[in-house]
Every structure is written in C-alpha cells, then in structure tokens.
Coordinates of C-alpha atoms (C1' of nucleotides) in Angstrom, one line a residue:
Chain A
M1 CA 11.8 1.0 33.9
D2 CA 11.3 4.5 34.9
R3 CA 7.8 5.7 34.8
D4 CA 8.9 9.0 33.1
I5 CA 9.7 7.1 30.0
L6 CA 6.1 7.1 29.2
K7 CA 6.3 10.9 28.9
N8 CA 8.4 10.5 25.8
V9 CA 5.7 8.6 24.1
H10 CA 4.0 11.2 22.0
L11 CA 0.6 9.6 22.4
F12 CA 0.8 10.0 26.2
S13 CA 2.6 13.3 26.4
E14 CA -0.3 15.3 27.7
L15 CA -1.7 12.8 30.2
S16 CA -1.8 13.8 33.8
E17 CA 0.5 12.2 36.4
S18 CA -2.3 10.0 37.6
E19 CA -3.2 8.8 34.2
L20 CA 0.4 8.0 33.5
E21 CA 0.5 6.2 36.8
K22 CA -2.5 4.2 35.9
I23 CA -1.0 3.1 32.6
Y24 CA 2.4 2.5 34.2
S25 CA 0.9 0.2 36.8
R26 CA -1.0 -1.8 34.3
C27 CA 1.4 -2.3 31.4
D28 CA 4.0 -5.0 30.7
L29 CA 7.6 -4.4 29.9
K30 CA 9.0 -7.0 27.6
T31 CA 12.5 -7.5 26.1
F32 CA 13.2 -9.3 22.9
G33 CA 16.4 -10.5 21.3
K34 CA 17.4 -9.8 17.7
G35 CA 15.3 -11.7 15.3
E36 CA 12.9 -12.7 17.9
M37 CA 9.2 -12.7 17.0
I38 CA 7.0 -10.3 18.9
F39 CA 3.8 -11.6 17.4
F40 CA 2.5 -13.4 14.4
D41 CA -0.4 -12.4 12.3
T42 CA -2.2 -15.5 13.4
E43 CA -2.3 -14.9 17.1
P44 CA -5.0 -13.3 19.1
Y45 CA -4.8 -9.6 19.6
Q46 CA -3.7 -8.5 23.0
G47 CA -3.0 -4.9 22.7
F48 CA -0.6 -2.5 21.1
Y49 CA 3.1 -1.9 21.8
I50 CA 5.4 1.0 22.4
V51 CA 9.1 0.7 21.5
I52 CA 11.3 1.9 24.3
E53 CA 14.7 0.7 23.0
G54 CA 15.8 -1.1 19.8
S55 CA 13.7 -1.4 16.7
V56 CA 11.0 -3.5 15.2
K57 CA 9.9 -4.5 11.8
I58 CA 6.3 -5.0 10.8
F59 CA 6.0 -7.3 7.8
K60 CA 3.8 -9.7 5.9
I61 CA 4.7 -13.0 4.4
S62 CA 3.1 -13.7 1.0
K63 CA 2.1 -17.2 0.2
D64 CA 5.2 -17.8 -1.9
G65 CA 7.2 -17.1 1.2
R66 CA 8.5 -13.6 0.4
E67 CA 8.6 -11.1 3.2
H68 CA 7.3 -7.6 2.7
I69 CA 8.3 -5.1 5.4
V70 CA 5.7 -2.4 5.8
H71 CA 7.0 -0.4 8.7
F72 CA 10.1 0.0 10.8
I73 CA 9.3 1.2 14.3
H74 CA 11.7 3.2 16.4
P75 CA 11.8 4.2 20.1
F76 CA 8.7 6.0 21.5
N77 CA 6.5 5.0 18.6
T78 CA 3.6 2.7 18.8
F79 CA 2.6 -0.2 16.7
A80 CA -0.4 -2.6 16.3
E81 CA -3.0 0.0 17.5
V82 CA -5.2 -0.5 14.5
P83 CA -7.2 -3.5 15.5
L84 CA -7.8 -1.8 18.8
L85 CA -9.2 1.2 17.1
E86 CA -11.1 -0.5 14.4
Q87 CA -12.9 -2.5 17.0
Y88 CA -13.8 0.5 19.0
E89 CA -17.4 0.3 18.3
K90 CA -17.7 -3.4 19.2
I91 CA -15.5 -2.8 22.2
R92 CA -13.7 -5.6 23.9
N93 CA -14.4 -8.2 21.3
D94 CA -12.0 -11.0 21.8
E95 CA -11.6 -12.8 18.5
F96 CA -9.1 -10.7 16.7
T97 CA -5.6 -11.3 15.4
Y98 CA -2.8 -9.0 14.6
P99 CA -2.9 -7.7 11.0
A100 CA 0.8 -8.4 10.4
N101 CA 3.9 -10.0 11.9
A102 CA 6.4 -8.2 14.1
M103 CA 10.0 -9.0 14.8
S104 CA 12.7 -7.4 16.9
L105 CA 15.6 -6.1 14.9
E106 CA 18.1 -5.6 17.6
K107 CA 19.6 -7.4 20.5
D108 CA 17.7 -5.8 23.4
T109 CA 14.5 -4.4 22.1
K110 CA 12.4 -3.2 25.0
L111 CA 8.7 -2.9 24.5
I112 CA 5.7 -2.0 26.5
L113 CA 2.5 -3.8 25.9
I114 CA -0.6 -1.8 26.5
R115 CA -3.6 -4.1 26.8
A116 CA -6.9 -3.1 25.1
G117 CA -8.8 -2.6 28.3
V118 CA -6.3 -0.2 29.8
F119 CA -6.3 1.9 26.6
Y120 CA -10.0 2.1 26.4
D121 CA -10.2 3.3 30.0
I122 CA -7.9 6.2 29.3
V123 CA -9.0 7.2 25.9
E124 CA -12.6 7.4 26.9
K125 CA -11.8 10.1 29.4
N126 CA -9.2 12.0 27.4
K127 CA -10.0 13.9 24.3
T128 CA -6.5 15.1 23.7
M129 CA -5.3 11.6 23.5
C130 CA -8.1 10.8 21.1
L131 CA -7.0 13.6 18.8
K132 CA -3.4 12.5 19.0
M133 CA -4.5 9.0 18.1
I134 CA -6.2 10.4 15.0
S135 CA -3.1 12.3 14.1
T136 CA -1.0 9.2 14.5
L137 CA -3.3 7.2 12.3
A138 CA -3.4 9.9 9.7
K139 CA 0.4 9.9 9.5
R140 CA 0.5 6.2 9.2
L141 CA -2.1 6.4 6.4
R142 CA 0.1 8.8 4.6
H143 CA 3.1 6.6 5.1
L144 CA 1.2 3.7 3.5
N145 CA 0.2 6.0 0.6
V146 CA 3.8 6.7 -0.1
Y147 CA 4.6 3.1 0.3
I148 CA 2.0 2.2 -2.3
E149 CA 3.2 4.9 -4.6
N150 CA 6.7 3.5 -4.4
I151 CA 6.1 -0.1 -5.0
T152 CA 4.5 0.7 -8.3
Q153 CA 7.8 2.2 -9.5
D154 CA 10.8 0.2 -10.6
V155 CA 13.5 -0.9 -8.2
P156 CA 16.2 1.7 -9.1
K157 CA 13.7 4.4 -8.5
R158 CA 12.7 3.0 -5.2
I159 CA 16.3 2.7 -4.1
A160 CA 17.0 6.3 -5.2
R161 CA 14.1 7.5 -3.2
Y162 CA 15.1 5.6 -0.2
I163 CA 18.6 6.9 -0.3
L164 CA 17.5 10.5 -0.8
T165 CA 15.0 10.5 2.0
E166 CA 17.5 8.8 4.3
Q167 CA 20.0 11.3 3.3
I168 CA 17.8 14.2 4.3
K169 CA 18.3 13.1 7.9
I170 CA 22.1 13.0 7.5
I171 CA 22.5 16.1 5.3
S172 CA 21.4 18.2 8.2
E173 CA 24.7 17.3 9.6
N174 CA 26.4 18.1 6.4
K175 CA 27.4 14.8 5.0
D176 CA 26.8 13.1 1.7
Q177 CA 27.6 9.9 3.5
I178 CA 24.8 7.7 4.8
E179 CA 24.8 4.5 6.8
L180 CA 22.0 2.0 6.2
P181 CA 20.2 1.6 9.5
I182 CA 19.1 -1.9 8.6
S183 CA 20.5 -4.9 6.8
K184 CA 20.4 -5.1 3.1
H185 CA 18.1 -8.0 3.3
D186 CA 15.6 -6.0 5.3
L187 CA 16.1 -3.1 2.9
A188 CA 15.3 -5.3 0.0
A189 CA 12.1 -6.6 1.7
Y190 CA 11.2 -3.0 2.6
L191 CA 11.6 -1.9 -1.0
G192 CA 9.5 -4.9 -2.1
T193 CA 12.2 -6.7 -3.8
I194 CA 14.8 -9.4 -3.1
D195 CA 18.5 -9.4 -2.0
E196 CA 19.8 -10.2 -5.5
T197 CA 18.0 -7.5 -7.3
L198 CA 18.9 -4.9 -4.7
S199 CA 22.5 -5.9 -4.9
R200 CA 22.6 -5.7 -8.7
A201 CA 20.9 -2.3 -8.7
L202 CA 23.4 -0.9 -6.2
K203 CA 26.2 -2.2 -8.3
K204 CA 24.7 -0.5 -11.3
F205 CA 24.5 2.8 -9.4
Q206 CA 28.1 2.3 -8.5
D207 CA 29.2 1.5 -12.0
D208 CA 27.5 4.6 -13.2
N209 CA 29.4 6.6 -10.5
V210 CA 26.2 7.7 -8.8
I211 CA 27.0 6.3 -5.4
E212 CA 29.8 4.4 -3.7
V213 CA 28.9 1.4 -1.6
D214 CA 31.0 0.0 1.2
G215 CA 29.0 -2.4 3.3
K216 CA 26.3 -0.4 5.1
N217 CA 28.0 2.9 4.1
I218 CA 26.8 4.7 1.0
K219 CA 28.4 7.8 -0.3
V220 CA 26.4 9.9 -2.7
K221 CA 28.7 11.0 -5.5
D222 CA 26.2 12.5 -7.9
K223 CA 23.1 13.7 -6.2
Q224 CA 21.7 15.2 -9.3
A225 CA 21.7 11.9 -11.0
L226 CA 20.1 10.3 -8.0
V227 CA 17.3 12.9 -7.9
K228 CA 16.7 12.4 -11.6
I229 CA 16.3 8.6 -11.2
A230 CA 14.0 9.1 -8.2
A231 CA 11.8 11.5 -10.0
G232 CA 11.8 9.3 -13.1
Chain B
M1 CA -30.7 18.7 -0.5
D2 CA -32.5 17.6 2.6
R3 CA -30.7 18.2 5.8
D4 CA -31.5 14.7 7.1
I5 CA -29.2 13.3 4.5
L6 CA -26.4 14.1 6.8
K7 CA -27.8 11.6 9.3
N8 CA -27.0 8.8 6.9
V9 CA -23.3 9.8 7.1
H10 CA -21.9 7.4 9.7
L11 CA -19.4 10.0 10.9
F12 CA -22.3 12.4 11.8
S13 CA -24.8 9.8 13.0
E14 CA -24.7 10.8 16.6
L15 CA -24.6 14.5 16.3
S16 CA -27.3 16.6 17.8
E17 CA -29.8 18.4 15.7
S18 CA -28.1 21.7 16.3
E19 CA -24.8 20.4 15.4
L20 CA -26.2 18.9 12.2
E21 CA -27.8 22.2 11.5
K22 CA -24.5 24.0 11.9
I23 CA -22.8 21.7 9.5
Y24 CA -25.6 21.8 7.0
S25 CA -25.7 25.6 7.0
R26 CA -22.0 25.8 6.3
C27 CA -21.3 23.1 3.8
D28 CA -21.3 23.2 0.0
L29 CA -23.3 20.7 -2.2
K30 CA -21.5 20.1 -5.5
T31 CA -22.5 18.0 -8.5
F32 CA -20.0 16.4 -10.9
G33 CA -20.4 14.7 -14.2
K34 CA -18.9 11.3 -15.1
G35 CA -15.2 11.6 -15.6
E36 CA -15.1 15.1 -14.1
M37 CA -12.2 15.8 -11.8
I38 CA -13.1 16.6 -8.2
F39 CA -9.6 17.6 -7.2
F40 CA -6.0 17.1 -8.3
D41 CA -3.2 16.1 -6.0
T42 CA -1.6 19.5 -6.7
E43 CA -4.3 21.8 -5.6
P44 CA -4.6 23.3 -2.1
Y45 CA -6.5 21.4 0.4
Q46 CA -10.0 22.8 1.1
G47 CA -11.7 20.2 3.2
F48 CA -13.1 16.7 2.9
Y49 CA -16.0 15.4 0.9
I50 CA -19.0 13.2 1.5
V51 CA -20.5 11.2 -1.3
I52 CA -24.3 11.6 -1.4
E53 CA -25.0 10.1 -4.8
G54 CA -22.9 8.4 -7.5
S55 CA -19.3 7.3 -6.8
V56 CA -15.8 8.5 -6.9
K57 CA -12.4 7.0 -7.5
I58 CA -9.3 8.1 -5.7
F59 CA -6.1 7.5 -7.6
K60 CA -2.5 8.4 -8.2
I61 CA -0.7 8.8 -11.5
S62 CA 2.8 7.4 -11.6
K63 CA 5.4 9.3 -13.5
D64 CA 5.1 6.9 -16.5
G65 CA 1.5 8.0 -16.7
R66 CA -0.1 4.9 -15.3
E67 CA -3.1 5.3 -13.1
H68 CA -3.4 3.5 -9.8
I69 CA -6.8 3.5 -8.1
V70 CA -6.5 3.3 -4.3
H71 CA -10.1 3.6 -3.3
F72 CA -13.6 3.7 -4.6
I73 CA -16.0 5.8 -2.5
H74 CA -19.7 5.1 -2.4
P75 CA -22.6 7.1 -0.9
F76 CA -22.4 8.3 2.7
N77 CA -18.7 7.7 2.9
T78 CA -16.1 10.4 3.2
F79 CA -12.9 10.9 1.5
A80 CA -9.8 13.2 1.7
E81 CA -10.1 13.5 5.5
V82 CA -6.5 12.6 6.1
P83 CA -4.7 15.9 5.5
L84 CA -7.2 17.5 7.8
L85 CA -6.4 15.1 10.6
E86 CA -2.8 14.9 10.1
Q87 CA -2.6 18.6 10.4
Y88 CA -4.7 18.6 13.6
E89 CA -1.8 19.8 15.7
K90 CA -0.8 22.6 13.5
I91 CA -4.4 23.5 13.0
R92 CA -5.6 25.7 10.2
N93 CA -2.4 25.6 8.3
D94 CA -3.1 26.7 4.8
E95 CA -0.4 25.2 2.6
F96 CA -1.5 21.7 2.0
T97 CA -2.5 19.8 -1.1
Y98 CA -4.7 16.8 -1.5
P99 CA -2.7 13.5 -1.3
A100 CA -4.2 12.0 -4.4
N101 CA -6.6 12.8 -7.3
A102 CA -10.3 12.2 -7.2
M103 CA -12.7 11.8 -10.2
S104 CA -16.4 11.3 -10.4
L105 CA -17.3 7.9 -11.9
E106 CA -21.0 8.6 -12.6
K107 CA -23.2 11.1 -14.3
D108 CA -24.5 12.9 -11.4
T109 CA -22.2 12.5 -8.5
K110 CA -23.4 14.7 -5.7
L111 CA -20.9 15.6 -3.0
I112 CA -20.8 17.7 0.1
L113 CA -17.7 19.6 0.8
I114 CA -16.9 20.1 4.5
R115 CA -14.3 22.8 5.0
A116 CA -11.6 22.3 7.5
G117 CA -12.8 25.1 9.9
V118 CA -16.3 23.7 10.1
F119 CA -15.0 20.3 10.9
Y120 CA -12.6 21.5 13.6
D121 CA -15.4 23.4 15.3
I122 CA -17.5 20.3 15.6
V123 CA -14.9 17.7 16.4
E124 CA -13.4 19.7 19.2
K125 CA -16.7 19.6 21.0
N126 CA -17.7 16.1 20.2
K127 CA -15.9 13.1 21.5
T128 CA -18.1 10.5 19.9
M129 CA -17.3 11.9 16.5
C130 CA -13.7 11.8 17.4
L131 CA -14.0 8.1 18.1
K132 CA -15.8 7.5 14.9
M133 CA -13.1 9.3 13.0
I134 CA -10.6 7.0 14.6
S135 CA -12.6 4.0 13.6
T136 CA -12.9 5.3 10.0
L137 CA -9.2 5.9 9.8
A138 CA -8.5 2.5 11.2
K139 CA -10.7 0.8 8.6
R140 CA -9.0 2.8 5.8
L141 CA -5.7 1.7 7.2
R142 CA -6.8 -1.9 7.1
H143 CA -8.0 -1.5 3.6
L144 CA -4.7 -0.2 2.5
N145 CA -3.0 -3.1 4.2
V146 CA -5.1 -5.5 2.2
Y147 CA -4.3 -3.5 -0.9
I148 CA -0.6 -3.7 -0.3
E149 CA -0.9 -7.4 0.4
N150 CA -2.7 -7.9 -2.9
I151 CA -0.4 -6.0 -5.2
T152 CA 2.5 -8.2 -4.1
Q153 CA 0.6 -11.1 -5.6
D154 CA 0.3 -12.0 -9.3
V155 CA -2.5 -10.7 -11.4
P156 CA -4.7 -13.8 -11.6
K157 CA -4.6 -14.0 -7.8
R158 CA -5.7 -10.4 -7.5
I159 CA -8.5 -10.9 -9.9
A160 CA -9.7 -14.1 -8.1
R161 CA -9.7 -12.3 -4.8
Y162 CA -11.6 -9.4 -6.3
I163 CA -14.2 -11.6 -7.7
L164 CA -14.6 -13.6 -4.6
T165 CA -14.9 -10.6 -2.3
E166 CA -17.3 -8.9 -4.7
Q167 CA -19.3 -12.1 -4.9
I168 CA -19.7 -12.2 -1.2
K169 CA -22.0 -9.3 -1.5
I170 CA -24.1 -11.0 -4.2
I171 CA -24.1 -14.4 -2.7
S172 CA -26.3 -13.1 0.1
E173 CA -28.9 -12.9 -2.6
N174 CA -28.1 -16.4 -3.8
K175 CA -26.4 -15.8 -7.1
D176 CA -23.1 -16.9 -8.6
Q177 CA -23.5 -14.1 -11.0
I178 CA -21.9 -10.8 -10.3
E179 CA -21.8 -7.6 -12.2
L180 CA -18.7 -5.4 -12.1
P181 CA -19.6 -2.1 -10.5
I182 CA -16.9 -0.3 -12.5
S183 CA -15.4 -0.4 -16.0
K184 CA -12.7 -2.9 -16.8
H185 CA -10.3 -0.1 -17.2
D186 CA -10.9 1.1 -13.7
L187 CA -10.8 -2.5 -12.4
A188 CA -7.4 -2.9 -14.1
A189 CA -6.1 0.3 -12.5
Y190 CA -7.5 -0.8 -9.1
L191 CA -5.8 -4.2 -9.4
G192 CA -2.6 -2.4 -10.2
T193 CA -2.3 -3.7 -13.8
I194 CA -3.3 -2.6 -17.3
D195 CA -6.3 -3.3 -19.5
E196 CA -4.6 -5.8 -21.7
T197 CA -3.3 -7.9 -18.9
L198 CA -6.7 -8.0 -17.1
S199 CA -8.4 -8.9 -20.4
R200 CA -6.0 -11.8 -21.0
A201 CA -6.2 -13.1 -17.5
L202 CA -10.0 -13.1 -17.6
K203 CA -9.9 -14.9 -20.9
K204 CA -7.6 -17.5 -19.4
F205 CA -10.1 -18.0 -16.5
Q206 CA -12.8 -18.5 -19.1
D207 CA -10.8 -20.9 -21.1
D208 CA -10.1 -22.9 -18.0
N209 CA -13.9 -22.9 -17.3
V210 CA -13.6 -21.1 -14.0
I211 CA -15.8 -18.2 -14.9
E212 CA -17.9 -16.9 -17.8
V213 CA -17.5 -13.3 -18.8
D214 CA -20.1 -11.3 -20.7
G215 CA -19.3 -7.6 -20.6
K216 CA -19.6 -6.5 -17.0
N217 CA -21.3 -9.7 -16.0
I218 CA -19.3 -12.5 -14.6
K219 CA -20.6 -15.9 -13.8
V220 CA -18.6 -18.1 -11.4
K221 CA -18.7 -21.6 -12.7
D222 CA -16.0 -23.2 -10.5
K223 CA -15.8 -21.5 -7.2
Q224 CA -13.4 -24.1 -5.8
A225 CA -10.9 -23.3 -8.5
L226 CA -11.3 -19.6 -7.9
V227 CA -10.7 -20.0 -4.2
K228 CA -7.7 -22.1 -4.9
I229 CA -6.2 -19.4 -7.2
A230 CA -7.0 -16.7 -4.7
A231 CA -5.4 -18.6 -1.8
G232 CA -2.4 -19.7 -3.9
Chain C
dG1 C1' 43.8 -20.2 12.7
dA2 C1' 39.9 -23.8 11.5
dG3 C1' 35.3 -24.0 11.1
dG4 C1' 30.8 -22.0 11.4
dT5 C1' 27.1 -19.0 10.4
dG6 C1' 24.8 -15.3 8.6
dG7 C1' 24.8 -11.7 5.1
dT8 C1' 25.9 -10.4 0.4
dT9 C1' 27.2 -11.0 -4.4
dT10 C1' 27.5 -13.2 -9.1
dG11 C1' 26.1 -15.8 -13.0
dA12 C1' 22.8 -18.3 -15.9
dC13 C1' 18.2 -18.8 -16.8
dT14 C1' 13.0 -18.0 -16.9
dT15 C1' 8.8 -15.5 -16.9
dA16 C1' 5.0 -12.4 -15.7
dG17 C1' 3.4 -8.8 -17.3
dG18 C1' 4.4 -4.6 -19.6
dT19 C1' 4.6 -1.8 -24.5
dC20 C1' 3.0 -0.8 -29.1
dA21 C1' 0.0 -1.2 -32.7
dA22 C1' -4.1 -2.6 -34.6
dA23 C1' -8.7 -4.9 -34.8
dT24 C1' -13.3 -5.1 -32.7
dA25 C1' -17.1 -4.2 -30.0
dA26 C1' -20.1 -1.0 -27.4
dG27 C1' -22.2 3.2 -26.3
dT28 C1' -23.9 7.8 -27.3
dG29 C1' -25.7 12.0 -29.2
dA30 C1' -27.7 14.2 -33.4
Chain D
dT1 C1' -29.8 4.8 -37.7
dC2 C1' -25.4 6.8 -38.8
dA3 C1' -21.2 8.7 -37.3
dC4 C1' -18.0 9.0 -33.9
dT5 C1' -16.0 8.4 -29.6
dT6 C1' -14.8 5.2 -26.0
dA7 C1' -14.0 0.5 -24.2
dT8 C1' -12.2 -4.0 -24.8
dT9 C1' -9.6 -7.5 -27.0
dT10 C1' -5.8 -9.6 -29.7
dG11 C1' -1.2 -10.4 -31.4
dA12 C1' 3.8 -9.7 -31.5
dC13 C1' 7.4 -8.4 -28.9
dC14 C1' 10.5 -7.0 -24.9
dT15 C1' 12.3 -6.3 -20.4
dA16 C1' 12.6 -5.9 -15.4
dA17 C1' 13.0 -8.6 -12.0
dG18 C1' 12.4 -13.1 -10.1
dT19 C1' 14.5 -18.2 -9.4
dC20 C1' 18.1 -21.4 -8.5
dA21 C1' 22.7 -22.5 -7.5
dA22 C1' 27.1 -21.4 -6.0
dA23 C1' 30.7 -18.5 -4.5
dC24 C1' 32.4 -15.1 -1.5
dC25 C1' 33.0 -12.5 2.7
dA26 C1' 33.2 -11.0 7.3
dC27 C1' 32.7 -11.7 11.6
dC28 C1' 32.4 -15.0 15.7
dT29 C1' 33.6 -18.8 18.7
dC30 C1' 36.4 -22.5 20.1

DNA sequence: GAGGTGGTTTGACTTAGGTCAAATAAGTGA
DNA sequence: TCACTTATTTGACCTAAGTCAAACCACCTC
C-alpha cells in the first residue's frame, strides 16, 4: 500500500507528513473476500477501519434473525469510530465491543485498521482532526435521522426515496437509468424489509408503469409518479 | 439566571471563568410553557439549546401526521447541535433549518440558546470542549443505534425494554415501582407506535400478571417474564 | 451440457398493529 | 364543584407486510 493513500481519507487530509507517517507505520492493512465478516458485534473493540477498496455493510441482526443494514461504507470513509470516541473520557478502557456487525461486500475489500492508541496519540495533538471528526459524526447522525425517518414510512415510499436519491447521482450524467450498487437482498435489508416484499413492490411499480426493472438495472419511466410516492 | 448554572452543563464544565463569562454574556435565556413549540424543522437554524429546567421532546412528523419522538432532553443537556457541527467546514452558512421539531414538555421549561457564532468562537480555542463535543455526539449516535434496533422489534418487546431500562434508575432506590416520566401519548410516540396499541399491550401485560398499571405508576410483578419478553 | 449454488420471484396464508369511532377517566381553570 | 378540555381505553374492522414453501433463473464449474 502506498502511504499517500492516507491523504485521500478526509479525516487525515490535513495531517502533516510526519503525522501521516506515524499512522502509516502503525496501522494494519487487511483484505477481505466477498461476504467475509470483518467483525461481529460481540467481539472486543480494537479500533476503527478505513475502506480503501471495495465496500462494507454495517448491520444488526434482530433476535428473529432478520438483518438490518444501517450503513454502506465506500472507499476513503471510516467506520466503527463511535466506541472509540464515546470512550474518550475513560480513555483506553479495554472492555468494549463493536456496536454492530460488519461484512465485506466485494471480492477484494481492502481495509486499514487504526488501533485506538494510535488514534488517541494523533487526535490529542491535532485540533483540525478533532473538528473533522465532529463533522463526520454529525453527518452520520444526520444519516441515521434520515434512516429513522424512512423506516417509519411504508415500503413503496422507502423504495421510491431510495431510487430518487440514487438517481440524483446518475442524473448528473443525464440518465434516467440507474444501476443498483448492491444486491436486492441487501437493498431489502437496508430498506428494513425482506426480499419478497421488495420484489413485489418493484413489480407493482413496474405494473403501474413507473419504472422498468431488469436485474440490477432500473429505468425511471415516470419520475413525477415516483416523486409523488416518495413524498406521500 | 445565575452564571454558575453554566458549570453544570457537561459541555462547558472545563471552561475558564472568562470563557464562561463570554458565553453567559452572549446567550439568551428563554422560558416555554407546556406544549409550546421551541422550533419547527422548517425554520432557519439559529443555534443550539441547553435545558436548564423542565424537559423537551425532539420529534418528527411523518407525512401521515404521526409523531415520532426521537429524544427526550433533560436539564443540563444540549440539543440541536448537529447542524452547527455538520456545517463546521462551511462555517457560518446561513441557510439551514433545524433537523426536527422541539416542544416543551413542562410548564416552565427554561432554555439557553447558544448562537452559532458564540459557539464557534469558543470551540476554536478550546480543545477539551471539542473532545467533549465528540463524546456527546458519539453518545447520541449510540442512542440512535439503540433506537433503530428497538423499532425493528415488536411493540411488547419495546415496552418491556423501556420499562426495564427505566426501572434500572429506580431499582437503585430499591423499588419495583416506576413512574412514567412522560405521558402515555408521548411514550407511544417514543416507542414508535400509537396510543391504542400501547394501551392494549399494557393491558395484556397486566392480564398476564407481569405488571400492574395505575395511571403513570407501573409496578413490576414478574421481572423474569419482562426480561424474557425484552430479550425475545 | 449436467449439476450446483446463490439470488430472485410467486403464490397462499397469517398476523401485528394500524384506523375509525365512541366511551370513560382525569385534569384544570373559573 | 361544575364545565370543559385533554388523556386513555375499548371495540370492530382492515391492511401492509411478514412467513413458509416452492419455483425459477442466471451464472459458474467440471
């Protein structure tokens, strides 16, 4: 791994060369296969991760066995920083587990593990990083707020919202065609539902001529209708 | 208001006298009646609040008009800091609304409003405060995680969990008797359900001899059973 | 091309929990 | 204490979305 990769990580973008070097020399690079578990919510907390390549899902399993995906993490973003930060005041406490499970979604997901001690050393000396951390947390908080807002809505609404916000990314390239970046199973879990319900709802949209589904490809045929459903 | 009140606010607990003075001289004290709105999620962001007396609920209204309470805020805690922090990098941007609604829950809820500018001035010079902010956010994040975990469970489970965690506070005074700190309506909204469903579920618990309900007073008669339901 | 192995879809069935409407109980100010 | 508003409970009913079981499909590998 090239050390300069660390510069792409927003959290580290304003560190000095020597600080980067310090982190680089003390972090672990790990590679995971598709579907491989990165950690369980039962295991002791070691530190947080940065995605370099591939993607990761963060999820919880409810007692009835259903999976609920809370985040997808893409390259240069971090995950599992929260226990670290929450513990800040009782620094270096050992008995702490991860708050959720994490699984690799792609064949060669490359991650960097930053151990708690390394992080504390840096953050204590670096206010900019501290502020960035705050900003990251705030964004995550907002994300969870949206998530909560969504799961209180019905499934078609959640799907419509998902498609519309996904589409925003694509529309900038002038297309009404989007490609799901994840499997339908993961999408269902992310939307807080199950495969069957998602499948049926998509079919209904198709029957109503709102979208056209072909595998992972979705073509929006009636954006107005979709917006209306999403707004509910 | 006494200036020393600010010392009770965890976020400010390690500020110097002069810093406290600066905040004190530049903040607004506001009083709200029960049920009075503090802000709507449509109005421009002004700054964050600190509860001095009384309590506050933070909630969202879904399009079908249902209310979902996300937080209850009690004395010496802050709320609505997130937009402030998220904006940190584009400091002092004006066009921003509150992410949710806030309403006073008691007759004389006293709040302090800290405007964005004041906060930025302080935090930029004070690393401890920065770290505390991180820790606050991290805790809030965890709270939301629990919240999400809960709303994916069925209503009886959510109630059981609520009772058990509420009871923890009381048990320290050796009681199996708890008193709901909020109305049943608010409890229902907090548990992500409606009054009727909450009522029926409580009745069921009572019929099953798990608890005894008398207005806001709940007596736990069979803690084992409750634990079992909560764990489910 | 046969046989796997996930991912996805369909159908038949069940149910938690929502809606609507109305009765009761509690709380509050004059 | 009365009158009136607000909170809580109850009953009858309905529906979104979950379960279970089975079929289908699209890639892979051998």
